[in-house]
XYZ file of N, CA and C in Angstrom:
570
model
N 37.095 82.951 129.664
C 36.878 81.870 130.614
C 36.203 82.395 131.869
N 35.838 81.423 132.776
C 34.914 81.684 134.191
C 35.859 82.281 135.055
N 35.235 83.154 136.015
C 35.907 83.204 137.095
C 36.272 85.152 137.364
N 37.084 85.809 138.038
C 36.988 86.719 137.968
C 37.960 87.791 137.977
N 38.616 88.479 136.844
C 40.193 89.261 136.770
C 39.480 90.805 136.959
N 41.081 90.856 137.383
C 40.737 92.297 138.240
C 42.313 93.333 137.564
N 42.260 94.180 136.825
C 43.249 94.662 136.537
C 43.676 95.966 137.326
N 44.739 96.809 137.884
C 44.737 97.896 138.745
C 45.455 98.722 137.589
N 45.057 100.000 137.824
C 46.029 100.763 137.176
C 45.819 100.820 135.510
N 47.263 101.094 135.080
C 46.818 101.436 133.203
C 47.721 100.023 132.739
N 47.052 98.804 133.398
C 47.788 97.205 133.133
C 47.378 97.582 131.567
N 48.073 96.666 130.655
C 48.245 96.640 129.524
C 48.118 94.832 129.343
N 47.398 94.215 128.392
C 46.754 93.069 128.074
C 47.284 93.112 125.892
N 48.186 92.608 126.078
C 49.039 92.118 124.945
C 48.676 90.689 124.313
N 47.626 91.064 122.828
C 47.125 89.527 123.047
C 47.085 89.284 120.676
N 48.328 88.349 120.514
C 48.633 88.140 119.281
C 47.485 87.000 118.472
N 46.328 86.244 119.445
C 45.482 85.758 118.891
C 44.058 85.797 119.611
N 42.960 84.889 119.199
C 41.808 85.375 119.566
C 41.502 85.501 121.286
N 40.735 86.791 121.794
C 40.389 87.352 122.401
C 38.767 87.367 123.334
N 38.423 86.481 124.048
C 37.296 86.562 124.457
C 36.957 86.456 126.046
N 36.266 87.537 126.561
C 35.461 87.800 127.955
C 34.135 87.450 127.830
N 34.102 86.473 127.949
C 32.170 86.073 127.740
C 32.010 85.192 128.745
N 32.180 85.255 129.929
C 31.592 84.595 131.157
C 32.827 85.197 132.359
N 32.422 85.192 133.561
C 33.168 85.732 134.779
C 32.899 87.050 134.677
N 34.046 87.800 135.440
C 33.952 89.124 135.930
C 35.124 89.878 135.152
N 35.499 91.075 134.306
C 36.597 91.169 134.054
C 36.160 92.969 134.466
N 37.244 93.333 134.917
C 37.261 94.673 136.343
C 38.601 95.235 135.317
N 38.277 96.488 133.877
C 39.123 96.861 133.228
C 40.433 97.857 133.998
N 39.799 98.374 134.878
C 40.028 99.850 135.629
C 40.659 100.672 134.153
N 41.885 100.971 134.126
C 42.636 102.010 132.745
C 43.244 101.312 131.774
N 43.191 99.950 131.636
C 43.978 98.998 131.307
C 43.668 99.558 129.633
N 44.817 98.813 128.516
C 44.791 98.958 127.304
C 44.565 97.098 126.912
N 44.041 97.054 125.770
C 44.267 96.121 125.094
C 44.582 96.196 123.852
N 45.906 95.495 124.002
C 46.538 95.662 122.176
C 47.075 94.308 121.630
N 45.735 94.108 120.191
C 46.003 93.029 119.436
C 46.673 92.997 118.340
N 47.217 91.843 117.751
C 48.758 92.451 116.874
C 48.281 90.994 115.882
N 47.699 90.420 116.318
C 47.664 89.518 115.243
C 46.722 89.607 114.084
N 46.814 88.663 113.267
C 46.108 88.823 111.712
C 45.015 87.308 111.986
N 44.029 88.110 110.975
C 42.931 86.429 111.186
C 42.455 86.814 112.763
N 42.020 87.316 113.279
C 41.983 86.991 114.689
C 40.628 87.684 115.249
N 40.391 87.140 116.375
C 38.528 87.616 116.529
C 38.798 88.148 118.168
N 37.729 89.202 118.517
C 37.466 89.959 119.626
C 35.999 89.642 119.819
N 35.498 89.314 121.419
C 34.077 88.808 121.995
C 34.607 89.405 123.310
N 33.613 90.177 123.626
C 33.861 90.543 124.787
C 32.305 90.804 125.454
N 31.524 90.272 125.990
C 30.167 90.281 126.275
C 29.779 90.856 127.343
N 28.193 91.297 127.235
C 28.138 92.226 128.694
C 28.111 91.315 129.944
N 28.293 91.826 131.018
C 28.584 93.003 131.089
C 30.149 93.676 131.228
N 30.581 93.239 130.781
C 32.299 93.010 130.862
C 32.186 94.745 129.433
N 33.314 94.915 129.516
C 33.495 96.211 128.484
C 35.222 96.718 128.909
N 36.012 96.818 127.405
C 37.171 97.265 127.466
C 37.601 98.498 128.150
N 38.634 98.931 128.340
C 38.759 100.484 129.322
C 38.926 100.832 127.172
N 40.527 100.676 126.907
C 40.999 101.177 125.686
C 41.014 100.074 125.265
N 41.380 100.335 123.750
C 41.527 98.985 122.358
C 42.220 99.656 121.386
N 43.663 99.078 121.040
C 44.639 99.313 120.323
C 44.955 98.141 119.641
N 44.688 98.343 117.761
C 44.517 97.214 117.131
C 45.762 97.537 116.282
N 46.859 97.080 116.078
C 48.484 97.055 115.361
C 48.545 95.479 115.075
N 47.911 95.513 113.610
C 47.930 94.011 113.368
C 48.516 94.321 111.812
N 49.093 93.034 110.913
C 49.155 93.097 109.619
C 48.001 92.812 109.092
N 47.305 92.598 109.554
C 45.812 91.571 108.863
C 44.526 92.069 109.276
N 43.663 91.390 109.778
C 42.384 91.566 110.034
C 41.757 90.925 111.159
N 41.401 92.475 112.241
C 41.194 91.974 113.849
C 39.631 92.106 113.881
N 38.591 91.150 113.647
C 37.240 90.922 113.994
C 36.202 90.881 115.237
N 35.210 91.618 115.386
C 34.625 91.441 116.310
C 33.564 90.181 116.410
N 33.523 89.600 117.325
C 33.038 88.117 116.892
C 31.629 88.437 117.709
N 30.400 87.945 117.087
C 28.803 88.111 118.240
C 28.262 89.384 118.502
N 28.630 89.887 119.683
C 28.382 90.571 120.634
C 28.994 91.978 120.169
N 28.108 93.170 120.001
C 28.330 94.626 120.215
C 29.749 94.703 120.711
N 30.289 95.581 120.639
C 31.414 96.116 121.759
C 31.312 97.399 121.876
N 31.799 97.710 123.246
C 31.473 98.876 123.762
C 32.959 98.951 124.829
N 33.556 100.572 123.796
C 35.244 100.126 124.415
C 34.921 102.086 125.289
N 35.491 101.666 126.511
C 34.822 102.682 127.634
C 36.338 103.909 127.456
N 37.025 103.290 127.009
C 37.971 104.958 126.846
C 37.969 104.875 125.421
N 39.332 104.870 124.947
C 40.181 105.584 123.308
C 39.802 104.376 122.439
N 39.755 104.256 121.245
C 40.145 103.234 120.607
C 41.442 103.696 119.450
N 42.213 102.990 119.117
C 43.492 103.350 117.803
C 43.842 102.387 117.015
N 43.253 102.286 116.256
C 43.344 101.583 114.956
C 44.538 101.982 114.376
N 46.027 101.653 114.762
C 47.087 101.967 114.227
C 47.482 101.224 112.710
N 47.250 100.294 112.944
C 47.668 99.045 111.541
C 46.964 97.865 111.617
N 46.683 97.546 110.265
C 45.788 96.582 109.912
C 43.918 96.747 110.033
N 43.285 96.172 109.507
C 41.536 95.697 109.879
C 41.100 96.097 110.791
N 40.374 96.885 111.038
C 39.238 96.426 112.705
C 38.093 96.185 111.543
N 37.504 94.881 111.579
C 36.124 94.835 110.936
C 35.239 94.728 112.394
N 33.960 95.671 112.109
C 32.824 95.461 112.837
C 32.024 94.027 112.840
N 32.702 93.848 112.033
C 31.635 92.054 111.352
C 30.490 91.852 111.575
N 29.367 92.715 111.643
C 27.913 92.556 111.117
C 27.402 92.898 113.047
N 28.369 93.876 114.100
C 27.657 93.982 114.895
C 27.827 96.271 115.505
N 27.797 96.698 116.321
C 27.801 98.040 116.526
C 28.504 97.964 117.692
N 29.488 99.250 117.362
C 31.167 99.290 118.184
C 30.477 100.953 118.714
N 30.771 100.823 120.204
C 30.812 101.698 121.179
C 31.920 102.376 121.812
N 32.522 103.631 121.569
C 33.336 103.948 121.814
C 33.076 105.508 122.923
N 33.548 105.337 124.255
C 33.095 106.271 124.539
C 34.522 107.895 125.025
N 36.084 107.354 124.172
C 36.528 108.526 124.473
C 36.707 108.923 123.040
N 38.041 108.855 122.209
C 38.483 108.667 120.961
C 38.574 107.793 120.079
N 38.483 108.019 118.611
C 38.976 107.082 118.170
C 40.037 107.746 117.475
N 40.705 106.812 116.848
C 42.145 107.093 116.287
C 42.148 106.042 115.407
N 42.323 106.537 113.930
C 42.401 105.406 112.391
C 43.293 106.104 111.699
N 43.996 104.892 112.077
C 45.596 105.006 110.885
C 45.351 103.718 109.837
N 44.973 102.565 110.495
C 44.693 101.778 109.691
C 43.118 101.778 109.180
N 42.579 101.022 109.050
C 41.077 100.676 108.642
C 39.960 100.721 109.334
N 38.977 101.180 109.883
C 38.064 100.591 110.288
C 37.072 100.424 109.222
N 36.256 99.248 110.036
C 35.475 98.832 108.403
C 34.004 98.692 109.870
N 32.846 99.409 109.440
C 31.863 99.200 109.932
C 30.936 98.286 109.350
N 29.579 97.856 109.621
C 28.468 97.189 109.200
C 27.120 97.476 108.882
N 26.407 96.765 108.219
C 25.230 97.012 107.588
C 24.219 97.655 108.510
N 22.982 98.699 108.788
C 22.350 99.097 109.416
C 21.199 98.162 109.825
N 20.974 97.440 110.729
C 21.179 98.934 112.163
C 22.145 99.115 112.513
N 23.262 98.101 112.312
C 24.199 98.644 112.807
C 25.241 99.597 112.960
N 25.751 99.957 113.953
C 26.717 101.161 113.585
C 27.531 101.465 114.528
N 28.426 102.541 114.327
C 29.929 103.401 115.201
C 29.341 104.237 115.533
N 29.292 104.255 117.049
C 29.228 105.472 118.036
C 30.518 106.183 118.324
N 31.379 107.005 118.252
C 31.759 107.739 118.938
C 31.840 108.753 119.663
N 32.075 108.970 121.442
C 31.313 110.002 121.842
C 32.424 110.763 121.891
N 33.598 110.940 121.816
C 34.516 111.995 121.719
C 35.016 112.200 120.360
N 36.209 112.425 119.822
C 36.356 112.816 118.683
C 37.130 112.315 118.084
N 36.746 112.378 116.158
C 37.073 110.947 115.281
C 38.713 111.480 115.012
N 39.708 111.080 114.444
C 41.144 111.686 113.530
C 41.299 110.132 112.538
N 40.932 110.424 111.610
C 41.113 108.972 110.589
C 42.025 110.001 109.241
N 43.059 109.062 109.312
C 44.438 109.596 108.577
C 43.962 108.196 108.258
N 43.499 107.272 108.038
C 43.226 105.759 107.494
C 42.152 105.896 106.720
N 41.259 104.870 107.047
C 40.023 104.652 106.226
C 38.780 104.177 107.056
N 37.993 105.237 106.933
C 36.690 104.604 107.607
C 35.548 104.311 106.405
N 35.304 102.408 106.573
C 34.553 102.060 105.484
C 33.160 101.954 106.478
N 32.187 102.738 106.050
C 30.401 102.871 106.663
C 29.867 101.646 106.608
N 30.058 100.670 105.383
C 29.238 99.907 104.969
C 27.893 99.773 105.125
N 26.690 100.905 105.132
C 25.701 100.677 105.043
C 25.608 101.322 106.473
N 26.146 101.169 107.597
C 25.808 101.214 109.291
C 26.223 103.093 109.283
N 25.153 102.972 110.086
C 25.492 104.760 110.568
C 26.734 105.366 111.333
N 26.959 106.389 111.348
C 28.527 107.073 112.348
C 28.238 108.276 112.771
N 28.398 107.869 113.829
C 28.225 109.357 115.008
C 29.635 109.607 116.046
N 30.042 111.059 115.473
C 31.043 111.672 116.708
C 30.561 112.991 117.178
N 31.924 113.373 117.512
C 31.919 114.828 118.258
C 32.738 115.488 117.244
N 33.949 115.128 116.886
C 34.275 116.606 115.870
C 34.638 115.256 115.289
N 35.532 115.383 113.903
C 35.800 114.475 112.853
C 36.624 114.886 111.887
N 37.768 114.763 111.711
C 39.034 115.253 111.073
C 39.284 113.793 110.340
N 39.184 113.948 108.943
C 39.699 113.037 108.372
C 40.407 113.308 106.576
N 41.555 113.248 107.036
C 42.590 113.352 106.082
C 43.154 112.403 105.317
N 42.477 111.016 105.717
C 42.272 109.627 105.091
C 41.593 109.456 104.014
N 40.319 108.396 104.353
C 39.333 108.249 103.537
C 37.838 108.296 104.543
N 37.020 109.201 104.211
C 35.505 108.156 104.825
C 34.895 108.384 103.742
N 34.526 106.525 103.919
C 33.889 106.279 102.488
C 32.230 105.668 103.148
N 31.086 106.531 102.251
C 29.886 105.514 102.560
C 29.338 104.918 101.476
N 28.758 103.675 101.490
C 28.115 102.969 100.369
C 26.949 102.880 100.516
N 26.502 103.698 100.939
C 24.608 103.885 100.766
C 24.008 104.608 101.266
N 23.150 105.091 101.663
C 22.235 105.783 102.558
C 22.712 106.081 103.917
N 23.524 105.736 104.737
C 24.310 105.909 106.026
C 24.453 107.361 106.130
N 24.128 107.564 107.906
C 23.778 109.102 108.285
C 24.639 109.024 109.198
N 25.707 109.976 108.736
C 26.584 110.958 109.505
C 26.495 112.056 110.611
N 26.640 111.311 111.493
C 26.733 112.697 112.137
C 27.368 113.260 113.541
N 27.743 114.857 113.350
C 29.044 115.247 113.911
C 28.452 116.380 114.776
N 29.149 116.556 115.847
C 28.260 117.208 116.681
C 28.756 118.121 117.312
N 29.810 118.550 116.272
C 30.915 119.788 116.203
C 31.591 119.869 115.106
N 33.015 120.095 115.288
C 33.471 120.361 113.435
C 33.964 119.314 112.849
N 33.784 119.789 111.229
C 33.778 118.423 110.258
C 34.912 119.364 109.337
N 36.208 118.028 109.635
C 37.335 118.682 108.978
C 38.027 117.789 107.902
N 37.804 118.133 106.530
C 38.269 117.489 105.305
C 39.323 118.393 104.878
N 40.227 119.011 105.313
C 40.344 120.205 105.152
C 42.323 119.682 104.358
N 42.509 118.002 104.236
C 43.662 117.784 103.696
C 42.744 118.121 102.330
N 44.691 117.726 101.691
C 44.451 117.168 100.305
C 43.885 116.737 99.470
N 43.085 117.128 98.781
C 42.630 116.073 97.516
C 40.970 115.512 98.377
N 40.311 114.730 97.930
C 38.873 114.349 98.179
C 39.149 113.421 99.556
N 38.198 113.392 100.369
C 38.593 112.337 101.465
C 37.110 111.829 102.176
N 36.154 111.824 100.960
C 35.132 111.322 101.520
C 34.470 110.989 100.016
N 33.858 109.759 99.822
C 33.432 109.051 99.513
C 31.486 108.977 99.973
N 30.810 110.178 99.306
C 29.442 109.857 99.846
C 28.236 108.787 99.574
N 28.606 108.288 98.347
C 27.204 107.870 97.750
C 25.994 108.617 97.762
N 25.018 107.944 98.800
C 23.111 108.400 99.216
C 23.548 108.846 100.446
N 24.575 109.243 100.941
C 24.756 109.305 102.662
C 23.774 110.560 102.570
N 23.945 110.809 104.114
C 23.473 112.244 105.089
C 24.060 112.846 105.769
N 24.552 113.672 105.939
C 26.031 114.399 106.743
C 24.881 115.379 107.660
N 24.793 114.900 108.878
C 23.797 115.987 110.141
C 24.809 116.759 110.657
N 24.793 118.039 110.884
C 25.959 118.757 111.436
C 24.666 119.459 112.625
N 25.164 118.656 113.955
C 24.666 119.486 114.888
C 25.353 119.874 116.091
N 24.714 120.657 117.207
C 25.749 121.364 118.210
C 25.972 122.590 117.688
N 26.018 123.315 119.346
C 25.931 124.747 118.845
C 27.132 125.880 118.011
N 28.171 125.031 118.289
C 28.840 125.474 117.201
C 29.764 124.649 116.253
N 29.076 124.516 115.095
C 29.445 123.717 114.267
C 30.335 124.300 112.638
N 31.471 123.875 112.601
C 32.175 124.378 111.312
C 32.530 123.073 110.235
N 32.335 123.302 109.019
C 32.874 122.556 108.318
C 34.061 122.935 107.320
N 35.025 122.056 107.341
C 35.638 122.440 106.183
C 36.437 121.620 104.866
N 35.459 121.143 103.965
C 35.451 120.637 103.081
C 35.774 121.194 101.620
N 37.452 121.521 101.390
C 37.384 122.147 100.236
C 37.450 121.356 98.601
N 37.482 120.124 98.944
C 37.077 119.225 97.663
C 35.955 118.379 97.686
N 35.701 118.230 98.148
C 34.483 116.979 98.830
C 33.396 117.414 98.439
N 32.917 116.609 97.909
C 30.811 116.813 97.741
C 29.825 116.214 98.514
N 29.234 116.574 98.567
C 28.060 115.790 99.584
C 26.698 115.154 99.058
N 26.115 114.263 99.575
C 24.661 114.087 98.830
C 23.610 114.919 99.191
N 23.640 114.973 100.682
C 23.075 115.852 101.314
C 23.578 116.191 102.651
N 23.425 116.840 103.223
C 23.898 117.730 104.312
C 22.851 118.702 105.182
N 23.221 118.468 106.210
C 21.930 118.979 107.365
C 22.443 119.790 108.268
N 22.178 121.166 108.209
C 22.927 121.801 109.398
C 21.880 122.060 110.452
């Protein structure tokens, strides 16, 4: 809605159905936002942008329109985050216990700090970029989608935990380790 919120401090914004900043002023400062409901949609338009985003839902939490671009952590504890056909900006962590599900290219997941997916990161076609990337989950890509990590790449659980198809795995930065002891690749770029 119009008009203009101002949050101080690490306020916390507790919200069980749909979610939208698309007109007025919204002033995040450290604040968290954590959505818990199922079925439920996120719009948050420029120039407005989340501090954090903490998604603990049973179901499936959607980004509705508009890019998002979440300015600290994100934690996908439980349930969905679908990208729904737009590109999610993350500029501290992310954290996947539950799902993230990205979108078709161009679109894609930025992350500028570093990935830990004990969940599932689905590519769908859209590209993924971090800083290091530990995943003891799943990352799965379904096509041609280019990876890339810009420090170390750690598969280093149990059993297979990546899913390549046609992907591209870019390993850049000056010091870069991988450690993939089941996993195959399509191709790989150091």
């Amino acid at each position: 809605s119009a008009g203009s919120y101002t949050l101080t401090g690490a306020g916390a914004i507790n919200a069980s159905g749909n979610v939208a900043l698309t007109t007025g002023t919204f002033t995040e400062s450290t604040s968290a936002l954590t959505m818990t409901g199922a079925g439920t949609t996120l719009r948050v338009s420029a120039p407005n942008t989340l501090n954090s985003l903490v998604i603990n839902s049973g179901g499936t939490v959607s980004i509705l329109t508009d890019d998002l671009t979440v300015g600290g952590n994100l934690n996908v504890s439980a349930g969905t985050f679908d990208t729904n056909g737009t590109s999610l900006s993350v500029t501290g962590t992310a954290t996947v216990g539950g799902t993230l599900d990205g979108s078709t290219a161009p679109d894609s997941i930025t992350v500028t700090g570093n990935t830990t997916a004990a969940g599932t990161i689905n590519l769908n076609g859209g590209d993924f970029a971090t800083d290091v990337l530990t995943v003891s989950g799943t990352l799965a890509a379904s096509g041609t989608e280019t990876i890339t990590v810009n420090g170390n790449l750690d598969f280093s659980s149990g059993g297979n935990n990546f899913t390549q198809n046609n992907s591209l795995v870019v390993m850049q930065g000056a010091a870069t380790s991988l450690w993939a002891p089941e996993e195959s690749f399509y191709d790989i770029d150091f």
